[in-house]
């Protein structure tokens, strides 16, 4: 059925958003290039990109609502309906999946009582499975409002969402302190994070991400990347190996207990091809 025109923002909201939007548009030689940050801006107001938000963007950028809708529906970072204060994304791409990402996602669905892209009844958590976060060296990875929580297990991920729902302080493995989804959207729109110390806490890549750079610089690395398993193997390991916890290692360097992605075939397929 045809929809009625989207309602306008209240005058106070529109005045505030319009002032911010003009600041964003002024950064670009062509105004339509500001569409992506403007979509984040309207998302910071309502928690998702509504029809009202898309009409607002179209009007300010002299675009059609169809052009704005095409962009808003293409990128997964734009919500199409209201969601929770915390967007909990579980990477289920190849490496995270085989390291336990599938098991984490299944555990959280059962624990929270929601499916993919669904929100808990209290409005706190929206759960989604997401594609590669470019953090394969810390697999399996969970992101909360686009901040990293590395080397997760079903148990640690369950504790994470419980802490979020209870309002307890949660610290990302690396990156800035957590803020709400709306606050994150405003930062992504290009406005500075005003929280004391947040920018300084952002940091950079973890040690496991920088191994290639260290090799390129000619630095000597430890002879083994994967930690040996078993007491005998540990006895044979070089004594200068960093102790667990000394730095933020990846799960490949310091394996942790994770549930198998496929409990029925923990060691991989054993049948003949075609069976």
PDB file of N, CA and C in Angstrom, residues 178-232:
ATOM      1  N   UNK A 178      33.092   2.359  25.958  1.00  0.00           N
ATOM      2  CA  UNK A 178      31.788   2.219  25.323  1.00  0.00           C
ATOM      3  C   UNK A 178      30.922   3.444  25.556  1.00  0.00           C
ATOM      4  N   UNK A 179      30.097   3.761  24.564  1.00  0.00           N
ATOM      5  CA  UNK A 179      29.035   4.736  24.720  1.00  0.00           C
ATOM      6  C   UNK A 179      27.790   4.165  24.065  1.00  0.00           C
ATOM      7  N   UNK A 180      26.678   4.860  24.141  1.00  0.00           N
ATOM      8  CA  UNK A 180      25.440   4.330  23.591  1.00  0.00           C
ATOM      9  C   UNK A 180      25.493   4.307  22.067  1.00  0.00           C
ATOM     10  N   UNK A 181      24.554   3.588  21.488  1.00  0.00           N
ATOM     11  CA  UNK A 181      24.505   3.488  20.025  1.00  0.00           C
ATOM     12  C   UNK A 181      24.282   4.852  19.393  1.00  0.00           C
ATOM     13  N   UNK A 182      23.416   5.666  19.975  1.00  0.00           N
ATOM     14  CA  UNK A 182      23.162   6.998  19.430  1.00  0.00           C
ATOM     15  C   UNK A 182      24.415   7.874  19.508  1.00  0.00           C
ATOM     16  N   UNK A 183      25.137   7.782  20.627  1.00  0.00           N
ATOM     17  CA  UNK A 183      26.376   8.559  20.764  1.00  0.00           C
ATOM     18  C   UNK A 183      27.419   8.094  19.744  1.00  0.00           C
ATOM     19  N   UNK A 184      27.488   6.775  19.523  1.00  0.00           N
ATOM     20  CA  UNK A 184      28.408   6.247  18.515  1.00  0.00           C
ATOM     21  C   UNK A 184      28.062   6.773  17.137  1.00  0.00           C
ATOM     22  N   UNK A 185      26.772   6.834  16.811  1.00  0.00           N
ATOM     23  CA  UNK A 185      26.341   7.327  15.499  1.00  0.00           C
ATOM     24  C   UNK A 185      26.753   8.787  15.300  1.00  0.00           C
ATOM     25  N   UNK A 186      26.670   9.581  16.344  1.00  0.00           N
ATOM     26  CA  UNK A 186      27.081  10.991  16.212  1.00  0.00           C
ATOM     27  C   UNK A 186      28.587  11.108  15.968  1.00  0.00           C
ATOM     28  N   UNK A 187      29.365  10.264  16.626  1.00  0.00           N
ATOM     29  CA  UNK A 187      30.814  10.267  16.389  1.00  0.00           C
ATOM     30  C   UNK A 187      31.103   9.863  14.945  1.00  0.00           C
ATOM     31  N   UNK A 188      30.384   8.855  14.437  1.00  0.00           N
ATOM     32  CA  UNK A 188      30.571   8.412  13.056  1.00  0.00           C
ATOM     33  C   UNK A 188      30.119   9.481  12.058  1.00  0.00           C
ATOM     34  N   UNK A 189      29.253  10.372  12.483  1.00  0.00           N
ATOM     35  CA  UNK A 189      28.850  11.476  11.622  1.00  0.00           C
ATOM     36  C   UNK A 189      29.960  12.508  11.474  1.00  0.00           C
ATOM     37  N   UNK A 190      30.991  12.389  12.296  1.00  0.00           N
ATOM     38  CA  UNK A 190      32.136  13.285  12.159  1.00  0.00           C
ATOM     39  C   UNK A 190      32.266  14.318  13.254  1.00  0.00           C
ATOM     40  N   UNK A 191      31.518  14.158  14.332  1.00  0.00           N
ATOM     41  CA  UNK A 191      31.614  15.101  15.442  1.00  0.00           C
ATOM     42  C   UNK A 191      32.525  14.531  16.513  1.00  0.00           C
ATOM     43  N   UNK A 192      33.340  15.360  17.146  1.00  0.00           N
ATOM     44  CA  UNK A 192      34.350  14.854  18.087  1.00  0.00           C
ATOM     45  C   UNK A 192      33.724  14.209  19.310  1.00  0.00           C
ATOM     46  N   UNK A 193      34.430  13.209  19.814  1.00  0.00           N
ATOM     47  CA  UNK A 193      34.030  12.533  21.040  1.00  0.00           C
ATOM     48  C   UNK A 193      34.467  13.421  22.201  1.00  0.00           C
ATOM     49  N   UNK A 194      33.520  13.987  22.908  1.00  0.00           N
ATOM     50  CA  UNK A 194      33.809  14.954  23.962  1.00  0.00           C
ATOM     51  C   UNK A 194      34.118  14.311  25.309  1.00  0.00           C
ATOM     52  N   UNK A 195      34.024  13.005  25.430  1.00  0.00           N
ATOM     53  CA  UNK A 195      34.259  12.363  26.715  1.00  0.00           C
ATOM     54  C   UNK A 195      35.730  12.460  27.103  1.00  0.00           C
ATOM     55  N   UNK A 196      36.040  12.855  28.330  1.00  0.00           N
ATOM     56  CA  UNK A 196      37.439  12.983  28.754  1.00  0.00           C
ATOM     57  C   UNK A 196      38.207  11.675  28.570  1.00  0.00           C
ATOM     58  N   UNK A 197      39.327  11.757  27.868  1.00  0.00           N
ATOM     59  CA  UNK A 197      40.207  10.602  27.695  1.00  0.00           C
ATOM     60  C   UNK A 197      39.780   9.610  26.645  1.00  0.00           C
ATOM     61  N   UNK A 198      38.620   9.811  26.012  1.00  0.00           N
ATOM     62  CA  UNK A 198      38.124   8.820  25.060  1.00  0.00           C
ATOM     63  C   UNK A 198      39.011   8.731  23.821  1.00  0.00           C
ATOM     64  N   UNK A 199      39.432   9.872  23.286  1.00  0.00           N
ATOM     65  CA  UNK A 199      40.261   9.874  22.083  1.00  0.00           C
ATOM     66  C   UNK A 199      41.616   9.244  22.380  1.00  0.00           C
ATOM     67  N   UNK A 200      42.202   9.583  23.521  1.00  0.00           N
ATOM     68  CA  UNK A 200      43.509   9.039  23.874  1.00  0.00           C
ATOM     69  C   UNK A 200      43.442   7.529  24.082  1.00  0.00           C
ATOM     70  N   UNK A 201      42.288   7.031  24.507  1.00  0.00           N
ATOM     71  CA  UNK A 201      42.147   5.599  24.780  1.00  0.00           C
ATOM     72  C   UNK A 201      41.949   4.784  23.525  1.00  0.00           C
ATOM     73  N   UNK A 202      41.735   5.444  22.393  1.00  0.00           N
ATOM     74  CA  UNK A 202      41.425   4.718  21.169  1.00  0.00           C
ATOM     75  C   UNK A 202      42.532   3.741  20.796  1.00  0.00           C
ATOM     76  N   UNK A 203      43.796   4.170  20.910  1.00  0.00           N
ATOM     77  CA  UNK A 203      44.907   3.271  20.652  1.00  0.00           C
ATOM     78  C   UNK A 203      44.997   2.828  19.206  1.00  0.00           C
ATOM     79  N   UNK A 204      45.646   1.701  18.980  1.00  0.00           N
ATOM     80  CA  UNK A 204      45.838   1.200  17.624  1.00  0.00           C
ATOM     81  C   UNK A 204      45.709  -0.298  17.576  1.00  0.00           C
ATOM     82  N   UNK A 205      46.426  -0.894  16.653  1.00  0.00           N
ATOM     83  CA  UNK A 205      46.347  -2.342  16.477  1.00  0.00           C
ATOM     84  C   UNK A 205      47.031  -3.072  17.622  1.00  0.00           C
ATOM     85  N   UNK A 206      46.561  -4.281  17.903  1.00  0.00           N
ATOM     86  CA  UNK A 206      47.190  -5.103  18.925  1.00  0.00           C
ATOM     87  C   UNK A 206      48.452  -5.762  18.403  1.00  0.00           C
ATOM     88  N   UNK A 207      49.268  -6.318  19.299  1.00  0.00           N
ATOM     89  CA  UNK A 207      50.539  -6.931  18.886  1.00  0.00           C
ATOM     90  C   UNK A 207      50.383  -7.989  17.803  1.00  0.00           C
ATOM     91  N   UNK A 208      49.332  -8.793  17.874  1.00  0.00           N
ATOM     92  CA  UNK A 208      49.163  -9.851  16.874  1.00  0.00           C
ATOM     93  C   UNK A 208      48.934  -9.284  15.483  1.00  0.00           C
ATOM     94  N   UNK A 209      48.392  -8.060  15.411  1.00  0.00           N
ATOM     95  CA  UNK A 209      48.143  -7.434  14.112  1.00  0.00           C
ATOM     96  C   UNK A 209      49.418  -6.876  13.493  1.00  0.00           C
ATOM     97  N   UNK A 210      50.436  -6.702  14.312  1.00  0.00           N
ATOM     98  CA  UNK A 210      51.641  -6.003  13.859  1.00  0.00           C
ATOM     99  C   UNK A 210      52.803  -6.937  13.555  1.00  0.00           C
ATOM    100  N   UNK A 211      52.554  -8.244  13.571  1.00  0.00           N
ATOM    101  CA  UNK A 211      53.641  -9.196  13.329  1.00  0.00           C
ATOM    102  C   UNK A 211      54.253  -8.973  11.947  1.00  0.00           C
ATOM    103  N   UNK A 212      53.415  -8.789  10.921  1.00  0.00           N
ATOM    104  CA  UNK A 212      53.926  -8.568   9.574  1.00  0.00           C
ATOM    105  C   UNK A 212      54.791  -7.328   9.493  1.00  0.00           C
ATOM    106  N   UNK A 213      54.368  -6.250  10.177  1.00  0.00           N
ATOM    107  CA  UNK A 213      55.163  -5.024  10.190  1.00  0.00           C
ATOM    108  C   UNK A 213      56.504  -5.253  10.868  1.00  0.00           C
ATOM    109  N   UNK A 214      56.486  -6.005  11.960  1.00  0.00           N
ATOM    110  CA  UNK A 214      57.743  -6.296  12.653  1.00  0.00           C
ATOM    111  C   UNK A 214      58.684  -7.113  11.773  1.00  0.00           C
ATOM    112  N   UNK A 215      58.125  -8.068  11.036  1.00  0.00           N
ATOM    113  CA  UNK A 215      58.957  -8.851  10.114  1.00  0.00           C
ATOM    114  C   UNK A 215      59.541  -7.959   9.029  1.00  0.00           C
ATOM    115  N   UNK A 216      58.727  -7.048   8.507  1.00  0.00           N
ATOM    116  CA  UNK A 216      59.205  -6.148   7.459  1.00  0.00           C
ATOM    117  C   UNK A 216      60.334  -5.260   7.957  1.00  0.00           C
ATOM    118  N   UNK A 217      60.314  -4.943   9.232  1.00  0.00           N
ATOM    119  CA  UNK A 217      61.374  -4.108   9.813  1.00  0.00           C
ATOM    120  C   UNK A 217      62.612  -4.913  10.183  1.00  0.00           C
ATOM    121  N   UNK A 218      62.542  -6.246   9.990  1.00  0.00           N
ATOM    122  CA  UNK A 218      63.692  -7.081  10.289  1.00  0.00           C
ATOM    123  C   UNK A 218      63.810  -7.485  11.744  1.00  0.00           C
ATOM    124  N   UNK A 219      62.741  -7.287  12.515  1.00  0.00           N
ATOM    125  CA  UNK A 219      62.794  -7.676  13.923  1.00  0.00           C
ATOM    126  C   UNK A 219      62.730  -9.188  14.053  1.00  0.00           C
ATOM    127  N   UNK A 220      63.405  -9.702  15.062  1.00  0.00           N
ATOM    128  CA  UNK A 220      63.410 -11.142  15.296  1.00  0.00           C
ATOM    129  C   UNK A 220      62.168 -11.526  16.079  1.00  0.00           C
ATOM    130  N   UNK A 221      61.444 -12.499  15.591  1.00  0.00           N
ATOM    131  CA  UNK A 221      60.247 -12.964  16.266  1.00  0.00           C
ATOM    132  C   UNK A 221      60.529 -14.284  16.957  1.00  0.00           C
ATOM    133  N   UNK A 222      59.632 -14.671  17.827  1.00  0.00           N
ATOM    134  CA  UNK A 222      59.786 -15.971  18.477  1.00  0.00           C
ATOM    135  C   UNK A 222      59.604 -17.075  17.431  1.00  0.00           C
ATOM    136  N   UNK A 223      60.338 -18.175  17.567  1.00  0.00           N
ATOM    137  CA  UNK A 223      60.326 -19.200  16.516  1.00  0.00           C
ATOM    138  C   UNK A 223      58.968 -19.853  16.299  1.00  0.00           C
ATOM    139  N   UNK A 224      58.081 -19.843  17.311  1.00  0.00           N
ATOM    140  CA  UNK A 224      56.776 -20.466  17.169  1.00  0.00           C
ATOM    141  C   UNK A 224      55.695 -19.412  17.382  1.00  0.00           C
ATOM    142  N   UNK A 225      54.660 -19.483  16.551  1.00  0.00           N
ATOM    143  CA  UNK A 225      53.537 -18.558  16.690  1.00  0.00           C
ATOM    144  C   UNK A 225      52.463 -19.165  17.562  1.00  0.00           C
ATOM    145  N   UNK A 226      52.121 -20.430  17.291  1.00  0.00           N
ATOM    146  CA  UNK A 226      51.082 -21.103  18.061  1.00  0.00           C
ATOM    147  C   UNK A 226      51.700 -21.690  19.313  1.00  0.00           C
ATOM    148  N   UNK A 227      51.114 -21.428  20.456  1.00  0.00           N
ATOM    149  CA  UNK A 227      51.646 -21.951  21.706  1.00  0.00           C
ATOM    150  C   UNK A 227      51.602 -23.460  21.702  1.00  0.00           C
ATOM    151  N   UNK A 228      52.676 -24.140  22.113  1.00  0.00           N
ATOM    152  CA  UNK A 228      52.667 -25.601  22.148  1.00  0.00           C
ATOM    153  C   UNK A 228      51.642 -26.099  23.148  1.00  0.00           C
ATOM    154  N   UNK A 229      51.070 -27.273  22.890  1.00  0.00           N
ATOM    155  CA  UNK A 229      50.053 -27.844  23.755  1.00  0.00           C
ATOM    156  C   UNK A 229      50.604 -29.068  24.477  1.00  0.00           C
ATOM    157  N   UNK A 230      50.200 -29.243  25.703  1.00  0.00           N
ATOM    158  CA  UNK A 230      50.656 -30.404  26.479  1.00  0.00           C
ATOM    159  C   UNK A 230      51.892 -30.068  27.301  1.00  0.00           C
ATOM    160  N   UNK A 231      52.052 -30.760  28.422  1.00  0.00           N
ATOM    161  CA  UNK A 231      53.161 -30.472  29.321  1.00  0.00           C
ATOM    162  C   UNK A 231      54.508 -30.722  28.648  1.00  0.00           C
ATOM    163  N   UNK A 232      54.615 -31.812  27.876  1.00  0.00           N
ATOM    164  CA  UNK A 232      55.891 -32.122  27.234  1.00  0.00           C
ATOM    165  C   UNK A 232      56.269 -31.046  26.244  1.00  0.00           C
TER     166      UNK A 232
END
